Short mmCIF file of C-alpha atoms in Angstrom, two decimals:
data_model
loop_
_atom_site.label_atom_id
_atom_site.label_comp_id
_atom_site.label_asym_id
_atom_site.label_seq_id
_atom_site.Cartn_x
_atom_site.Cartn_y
_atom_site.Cartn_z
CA UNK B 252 153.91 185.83 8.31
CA UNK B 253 152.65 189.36 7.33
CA UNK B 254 149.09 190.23 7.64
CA UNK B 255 149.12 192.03 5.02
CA UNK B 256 151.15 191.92 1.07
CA UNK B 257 151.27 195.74 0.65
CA UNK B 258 149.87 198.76 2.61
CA UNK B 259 149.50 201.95 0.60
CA UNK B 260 148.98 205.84 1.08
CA UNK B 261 148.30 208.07 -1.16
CA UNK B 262 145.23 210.31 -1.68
CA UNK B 263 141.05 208.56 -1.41
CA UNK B 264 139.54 210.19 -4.60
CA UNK B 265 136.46 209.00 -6.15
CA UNK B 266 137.08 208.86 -9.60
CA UNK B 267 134.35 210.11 -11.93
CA UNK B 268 135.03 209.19 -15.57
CA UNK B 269 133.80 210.39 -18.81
CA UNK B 270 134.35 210.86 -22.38
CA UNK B 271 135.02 213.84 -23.77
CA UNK B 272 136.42 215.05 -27.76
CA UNK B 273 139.71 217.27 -27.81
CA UNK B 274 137.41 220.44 -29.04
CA UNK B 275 136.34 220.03 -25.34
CA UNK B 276 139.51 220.65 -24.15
CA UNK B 277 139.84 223.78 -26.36
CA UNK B 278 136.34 224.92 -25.43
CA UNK B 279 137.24 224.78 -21.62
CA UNK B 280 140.47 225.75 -21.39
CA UNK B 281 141.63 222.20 -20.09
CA UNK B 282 145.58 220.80 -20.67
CA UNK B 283 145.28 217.67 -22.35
CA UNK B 284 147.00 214.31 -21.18
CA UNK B 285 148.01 215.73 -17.53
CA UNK B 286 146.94 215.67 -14.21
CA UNK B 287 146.01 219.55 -13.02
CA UNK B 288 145.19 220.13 -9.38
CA UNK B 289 141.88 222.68 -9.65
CA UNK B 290 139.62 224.18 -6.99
CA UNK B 291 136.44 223.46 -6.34
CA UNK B 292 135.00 226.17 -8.20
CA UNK B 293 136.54 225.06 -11.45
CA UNK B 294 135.41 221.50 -11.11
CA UNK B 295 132.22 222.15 -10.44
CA UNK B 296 131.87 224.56 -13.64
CA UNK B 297 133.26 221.63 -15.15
CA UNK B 298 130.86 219.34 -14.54
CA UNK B 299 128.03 221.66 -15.14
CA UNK B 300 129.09 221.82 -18.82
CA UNK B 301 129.87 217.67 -19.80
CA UNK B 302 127.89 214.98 -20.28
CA UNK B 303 127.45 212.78 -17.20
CA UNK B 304 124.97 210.30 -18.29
CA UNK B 305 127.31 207.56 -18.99
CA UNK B 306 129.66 208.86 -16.26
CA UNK B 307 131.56 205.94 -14.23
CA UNK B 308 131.34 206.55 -10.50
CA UNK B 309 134.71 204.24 -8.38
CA UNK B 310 136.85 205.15 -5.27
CA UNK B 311 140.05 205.60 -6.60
CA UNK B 312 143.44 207.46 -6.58
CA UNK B 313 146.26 206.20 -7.97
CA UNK B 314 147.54 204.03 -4.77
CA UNK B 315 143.89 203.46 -4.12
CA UNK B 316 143.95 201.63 -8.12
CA UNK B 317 146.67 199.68 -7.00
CA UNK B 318 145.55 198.14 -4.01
CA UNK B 319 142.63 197.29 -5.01
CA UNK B 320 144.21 195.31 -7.88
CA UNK B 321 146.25 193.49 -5.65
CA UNK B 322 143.13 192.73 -3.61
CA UNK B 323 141.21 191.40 -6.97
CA UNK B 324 144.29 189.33 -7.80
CA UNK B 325 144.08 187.40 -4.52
CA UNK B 326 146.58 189.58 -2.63
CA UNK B 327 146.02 191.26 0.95
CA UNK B 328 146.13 194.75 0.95
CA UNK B 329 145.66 197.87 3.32
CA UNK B 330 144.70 201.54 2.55
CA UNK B 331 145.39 204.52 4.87
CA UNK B 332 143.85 207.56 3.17
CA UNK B 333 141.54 210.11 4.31
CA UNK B 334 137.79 210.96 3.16
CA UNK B 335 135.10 213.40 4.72
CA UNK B 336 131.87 212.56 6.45
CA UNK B 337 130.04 213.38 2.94
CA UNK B 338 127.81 211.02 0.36
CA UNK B 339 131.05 210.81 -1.90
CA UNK B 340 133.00 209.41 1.53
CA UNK B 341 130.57 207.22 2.37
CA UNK B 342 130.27 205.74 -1.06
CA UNK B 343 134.38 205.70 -1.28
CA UNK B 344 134.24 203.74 2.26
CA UNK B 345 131.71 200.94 0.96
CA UNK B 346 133.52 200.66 -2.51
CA UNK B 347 136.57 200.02 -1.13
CA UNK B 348 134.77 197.56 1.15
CA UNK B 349 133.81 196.05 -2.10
CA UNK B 350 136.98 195.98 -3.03
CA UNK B 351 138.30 193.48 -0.30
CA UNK B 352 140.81 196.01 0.71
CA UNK B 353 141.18 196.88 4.28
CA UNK B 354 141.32 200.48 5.45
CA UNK B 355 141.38 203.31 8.10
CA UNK B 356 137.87 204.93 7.42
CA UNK B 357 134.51 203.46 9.35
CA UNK B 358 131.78 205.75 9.86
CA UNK B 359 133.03 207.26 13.49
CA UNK B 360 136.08 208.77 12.69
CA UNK B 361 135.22 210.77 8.98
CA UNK B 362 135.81 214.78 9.17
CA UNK B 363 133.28 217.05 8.12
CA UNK B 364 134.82 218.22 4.90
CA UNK B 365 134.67 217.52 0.96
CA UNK B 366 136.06 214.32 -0.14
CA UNK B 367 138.22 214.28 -3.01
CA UNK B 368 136.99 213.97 -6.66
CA UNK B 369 138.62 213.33 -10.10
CA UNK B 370 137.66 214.29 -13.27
CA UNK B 371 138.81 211.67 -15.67
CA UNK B 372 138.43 212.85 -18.93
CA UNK B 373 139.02 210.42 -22.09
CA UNK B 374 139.36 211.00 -25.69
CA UNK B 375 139.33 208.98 -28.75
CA UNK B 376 142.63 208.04 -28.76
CA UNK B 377 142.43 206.52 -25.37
CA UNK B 378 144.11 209.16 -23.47
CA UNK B 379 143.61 210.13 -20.25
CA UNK B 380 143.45 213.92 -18.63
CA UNK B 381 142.60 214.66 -15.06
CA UNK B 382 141.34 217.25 -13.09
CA UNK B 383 141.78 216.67 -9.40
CA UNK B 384 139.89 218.44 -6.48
CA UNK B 385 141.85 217.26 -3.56
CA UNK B 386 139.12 218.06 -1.07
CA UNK B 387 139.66 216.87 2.79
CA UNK B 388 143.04 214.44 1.37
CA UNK B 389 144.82 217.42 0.78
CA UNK B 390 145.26 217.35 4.48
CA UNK B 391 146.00 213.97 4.90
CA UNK B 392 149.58 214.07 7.34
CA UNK B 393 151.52 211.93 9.64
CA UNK B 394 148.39 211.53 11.44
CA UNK B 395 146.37 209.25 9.04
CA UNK B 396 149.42 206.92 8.70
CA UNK B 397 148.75 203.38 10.10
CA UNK B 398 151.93 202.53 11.48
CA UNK B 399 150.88 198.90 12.92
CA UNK B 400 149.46 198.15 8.99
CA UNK B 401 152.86 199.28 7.43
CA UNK B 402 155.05 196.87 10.10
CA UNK B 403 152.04 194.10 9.56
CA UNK B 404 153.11 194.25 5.71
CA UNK B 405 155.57 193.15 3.10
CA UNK B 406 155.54 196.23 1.25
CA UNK B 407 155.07 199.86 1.75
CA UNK B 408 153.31 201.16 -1.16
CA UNK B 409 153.78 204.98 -1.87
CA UNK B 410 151.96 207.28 -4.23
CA UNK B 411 153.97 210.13 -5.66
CA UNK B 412 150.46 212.56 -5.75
CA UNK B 413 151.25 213.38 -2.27
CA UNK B 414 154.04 215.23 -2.75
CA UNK B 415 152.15 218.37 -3.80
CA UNK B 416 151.38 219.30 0.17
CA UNK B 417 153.86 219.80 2.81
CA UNK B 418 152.23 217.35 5.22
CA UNK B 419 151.69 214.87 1.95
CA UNK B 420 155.41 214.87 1.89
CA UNK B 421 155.80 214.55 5.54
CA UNK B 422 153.61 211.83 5.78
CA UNK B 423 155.57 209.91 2.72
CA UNK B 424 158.87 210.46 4.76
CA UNK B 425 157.32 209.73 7.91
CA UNK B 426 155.46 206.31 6.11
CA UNK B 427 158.97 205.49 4.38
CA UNK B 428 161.17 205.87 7.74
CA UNK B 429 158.32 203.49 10.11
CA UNK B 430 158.60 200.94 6.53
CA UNK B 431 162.46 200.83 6.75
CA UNK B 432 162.80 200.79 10.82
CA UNK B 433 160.59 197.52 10.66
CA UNK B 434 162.15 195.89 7.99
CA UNK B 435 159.53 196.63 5.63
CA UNK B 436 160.26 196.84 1.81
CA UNK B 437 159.66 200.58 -0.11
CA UNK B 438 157.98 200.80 -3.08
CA UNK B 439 157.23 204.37 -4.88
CA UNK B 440 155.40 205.52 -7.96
CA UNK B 441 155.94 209.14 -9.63
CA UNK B 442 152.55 208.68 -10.30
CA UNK B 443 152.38 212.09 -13.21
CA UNK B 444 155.08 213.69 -15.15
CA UNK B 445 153.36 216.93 -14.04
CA UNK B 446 155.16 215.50 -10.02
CA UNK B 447 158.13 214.96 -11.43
CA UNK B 448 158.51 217.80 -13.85
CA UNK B 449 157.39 220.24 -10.48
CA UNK B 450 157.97 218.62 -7.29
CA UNK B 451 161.40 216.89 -8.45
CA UNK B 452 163.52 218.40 -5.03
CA UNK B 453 160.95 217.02 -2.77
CA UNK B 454 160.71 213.58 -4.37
CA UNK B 455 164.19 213.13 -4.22
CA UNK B 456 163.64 214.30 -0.52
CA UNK B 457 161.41 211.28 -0.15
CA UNK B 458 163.24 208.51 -2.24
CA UNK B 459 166.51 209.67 -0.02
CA UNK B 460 169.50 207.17 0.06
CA UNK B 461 166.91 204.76 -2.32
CA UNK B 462 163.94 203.12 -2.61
CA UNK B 463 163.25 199.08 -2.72
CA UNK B 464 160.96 199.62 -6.07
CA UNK B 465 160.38 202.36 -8.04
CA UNK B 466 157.73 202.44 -10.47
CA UNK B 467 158.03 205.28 -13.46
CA UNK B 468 156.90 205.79 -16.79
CA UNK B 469 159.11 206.40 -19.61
CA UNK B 470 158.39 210.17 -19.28
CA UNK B 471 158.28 210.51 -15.74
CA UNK B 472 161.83 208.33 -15.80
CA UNK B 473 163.62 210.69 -18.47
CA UNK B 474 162.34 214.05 -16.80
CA UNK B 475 163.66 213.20 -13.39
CA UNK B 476 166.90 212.05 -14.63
CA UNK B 477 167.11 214.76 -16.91
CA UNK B 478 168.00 212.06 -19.66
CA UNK B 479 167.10 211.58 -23.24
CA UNK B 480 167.40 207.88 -24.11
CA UNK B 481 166.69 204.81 -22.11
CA UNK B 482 169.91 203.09 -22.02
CA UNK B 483 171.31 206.68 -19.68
CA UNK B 484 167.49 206.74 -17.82
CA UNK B 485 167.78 203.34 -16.53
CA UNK B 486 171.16 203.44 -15.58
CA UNK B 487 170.63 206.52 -13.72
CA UNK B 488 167.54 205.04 -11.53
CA UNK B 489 169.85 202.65 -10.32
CA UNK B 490 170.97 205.38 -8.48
CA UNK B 491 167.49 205.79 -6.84
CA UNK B 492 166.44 202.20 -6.29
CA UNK B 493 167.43 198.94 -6.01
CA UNK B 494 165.06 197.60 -8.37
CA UNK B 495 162.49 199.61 -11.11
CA UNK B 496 159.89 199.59 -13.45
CA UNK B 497 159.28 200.96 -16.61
CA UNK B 498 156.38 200.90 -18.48
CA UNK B 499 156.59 201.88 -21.91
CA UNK B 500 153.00 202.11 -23.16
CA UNK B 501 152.11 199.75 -25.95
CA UNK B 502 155.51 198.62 -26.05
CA UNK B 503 155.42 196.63 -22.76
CA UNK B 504 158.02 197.61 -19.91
CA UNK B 505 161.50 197.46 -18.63
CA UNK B 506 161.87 195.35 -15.49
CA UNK B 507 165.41 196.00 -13.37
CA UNK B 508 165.61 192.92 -11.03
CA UNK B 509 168.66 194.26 -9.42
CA UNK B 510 170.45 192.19 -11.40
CA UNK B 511 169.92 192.43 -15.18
CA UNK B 512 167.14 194.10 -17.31
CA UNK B 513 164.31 192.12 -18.46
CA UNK B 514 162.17 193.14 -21.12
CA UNK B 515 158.44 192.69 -20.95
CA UNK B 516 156.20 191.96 -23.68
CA UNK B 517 153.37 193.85 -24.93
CA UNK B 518 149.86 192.04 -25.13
CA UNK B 519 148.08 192.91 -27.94
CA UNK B 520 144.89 195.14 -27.71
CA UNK B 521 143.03 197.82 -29.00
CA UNK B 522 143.03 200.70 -26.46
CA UNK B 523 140.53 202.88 -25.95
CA UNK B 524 141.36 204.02 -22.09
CA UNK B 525 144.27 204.42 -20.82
CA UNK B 526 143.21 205.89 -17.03
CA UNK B 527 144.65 203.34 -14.97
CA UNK B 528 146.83 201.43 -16.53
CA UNK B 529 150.33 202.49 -14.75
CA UNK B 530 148.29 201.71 -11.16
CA UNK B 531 147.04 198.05 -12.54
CA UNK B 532 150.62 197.10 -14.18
CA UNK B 533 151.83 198.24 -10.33
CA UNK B 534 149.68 196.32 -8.74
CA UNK B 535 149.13 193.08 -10.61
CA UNK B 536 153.53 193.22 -10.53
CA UNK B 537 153.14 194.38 -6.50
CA UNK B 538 150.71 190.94 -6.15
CA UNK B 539 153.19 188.62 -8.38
CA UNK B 540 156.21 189.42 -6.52
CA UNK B 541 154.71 189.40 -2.94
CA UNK B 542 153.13 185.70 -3.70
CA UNK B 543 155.94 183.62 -4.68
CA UNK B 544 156.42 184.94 -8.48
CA UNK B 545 159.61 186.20 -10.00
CA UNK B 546 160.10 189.69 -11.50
CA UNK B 547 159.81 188.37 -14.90
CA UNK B 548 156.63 186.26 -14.05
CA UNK B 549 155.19 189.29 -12.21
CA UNK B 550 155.97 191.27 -15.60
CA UNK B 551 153.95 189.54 -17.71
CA UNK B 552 151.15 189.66 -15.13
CA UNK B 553 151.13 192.81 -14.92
CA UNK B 554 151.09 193.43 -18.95
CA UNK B 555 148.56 190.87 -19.25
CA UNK B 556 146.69 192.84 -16.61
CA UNK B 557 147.17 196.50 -17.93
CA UNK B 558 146.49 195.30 -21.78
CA UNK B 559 142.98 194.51 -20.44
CA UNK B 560 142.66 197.74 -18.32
CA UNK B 561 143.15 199.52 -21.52
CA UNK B 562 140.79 198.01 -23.83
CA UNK B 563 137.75 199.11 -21.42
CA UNK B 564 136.69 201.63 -19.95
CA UNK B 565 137.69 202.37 -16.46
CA UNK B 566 140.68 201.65 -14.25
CA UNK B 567 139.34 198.45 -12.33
CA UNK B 568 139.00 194.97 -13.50
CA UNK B 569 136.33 192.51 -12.50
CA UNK B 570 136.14 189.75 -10.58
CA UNK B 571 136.01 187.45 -12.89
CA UNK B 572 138.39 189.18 -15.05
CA UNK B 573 141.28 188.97 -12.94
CA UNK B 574 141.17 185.11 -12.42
CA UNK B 575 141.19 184.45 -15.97
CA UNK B 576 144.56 186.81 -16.10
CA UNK B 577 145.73 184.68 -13.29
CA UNK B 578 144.39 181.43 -14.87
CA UNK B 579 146.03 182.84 -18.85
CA UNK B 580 149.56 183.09 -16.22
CA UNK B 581 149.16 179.81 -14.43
CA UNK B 582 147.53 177.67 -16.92
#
């Protein structure tokens, strides 16, 4: 038996999310619908000039998302990440505490340093744009990896935002090559279509020979296999892994079982966030197939999952919320 279900890395941001109209975007020179790495300096201009009063304040990240949704579903999960001996650390540490996720941060071994932060910027149409200040997890390496928590678990969970540092990428190989010497499964989001539009050589460097699970968007999918239709995109990934994901947005998702293609159904719902959604549909389908349900069963938990995500704003369920998912799966 495992200790743990999954084990993720990827970068410890604390996500600070707010709505904003598109003339804001034109106003401030922002690129709507991506995720844009900015420096300090920029953020902080940023959030001199938007309204914070109804901000929402979580630890997050995109891996960070996941595993906590795994956690709220009843799963096990482990972090390894990297924050900095500031408020915004401390506060990451105790929400992921919260959380029910286990992790490699406790108050005698943070940096001095600026933890991450994310800008999470939502419009009307429930689209999400980010601006990231990477802070201290920008240097998060081979060091921060937790080899005994990746042999301890199931899967290896991967998060494709590291790839835009040298040691981020050595630390994915490094994570990836500890997962498969151990007998430990591989799974690995693109995470952006900005990651996979500009850091395609390195990914490939990390997927190498394949990946167990791969989780992409339909974007992210078609960019890196420089495909325009679905029917060459997911034939192509089966190049890459032995089994995928792909969400399709209000249109549900593509499941390859590494067998046949299953199609997933859309729940219906009125969205009006979408920050969050590819990390819940990950992790509710990380939880379902790591605790005894198929990939089609896992599917449909994770629609269920990110059709609620969406309709609120925010990129965590609660409590509560994720038992009646469960309950709505196993009735």
């Amino acid at each position: 038996m495992k200790k743990y279900d999954v084990t993720g890395i990827g970068n410890a941001l604390v996500d600070i999310e707010f709505k904003v109209t598109d003339q804001f975007f034109a106003d401030n020179g922002v690129e709507k619908g991506l995720m844009t790495l900015v420096d300090e300096t920029r953020q902080n201009s940023l959030m001199n000039v938007i309204d914070t009063t109804h901000a929402k304040m979580q630890c997050g990240g995109s891996a960070g998302n996941t595993v906590i949704a795994i956690s709220q579903f009843g799963g096990k999960s482990y972090y390894s990440c990297k924050v900095a001996d500031d408020e915004m650390g401390h506060f990451y540490m105790n929400d992921m505490k919260y959380a029910g996720v286990s992790h490699n941060l406790n108050e005698g071994n943070l940096a001095a340093g600026i933890t991450g932060k994310c800008l999470v910027m939502v419009t009307e149409d429930a689209e999400r744009t980010m601006n990231t200040y990477l802070g201290i997890t920008e240097t998060y390496s081979n060091e921060d990896v937790n080899e005994a928590a990746i042999k301890d678990s199931k899967y290896l969970y991967i998060e494709g935002y590291l790839i835009t540092s040298e040691n981020g990428k050595a630390a994915m190989k490094h994570a990836k090559k500890i997962a498969e010497e151990n007998g430990v499964k591989v799974a690995l989001t693109f995470s952006d279509p900005a990651m996979v539009k500009y850091f395609k050589e390195p990914m490939a460097e990390v997927i190498g020979a394949s990946v167990d699970l791969l989780f992409a968007n339909e974007e992210e999918a078609m960019i890196f296999t420089e495909t325009d239709n679905l029917l060459d995109t997911r034939e192509e990934l089966k190049k890459l892994a032995k089994h995928f994901v792909i969400t399709q947005g209000k249109n549900g998702a593509m499941i390859y079982d590494g067998d046949t293609f299953i199609d997933i159904e859309p729940y219906a719902t009125t969205a009006i966030d979408s920050n969050g959604a590819g990390d819940m549909f990950a992790g509710a389908f990380m939880y379902g197939i790591t605790n005894g349900h198929s990939y089609a069963s896992s599917g449909k938990l994770a629609s269920m999952a990110s059709s609620k995500i969406v309709s609120q704003f925010g990129p965590r369920l609660q409590w509560h919320e994720a038992k009646e998912i469960l309950n709505r799966l196993n009735p």
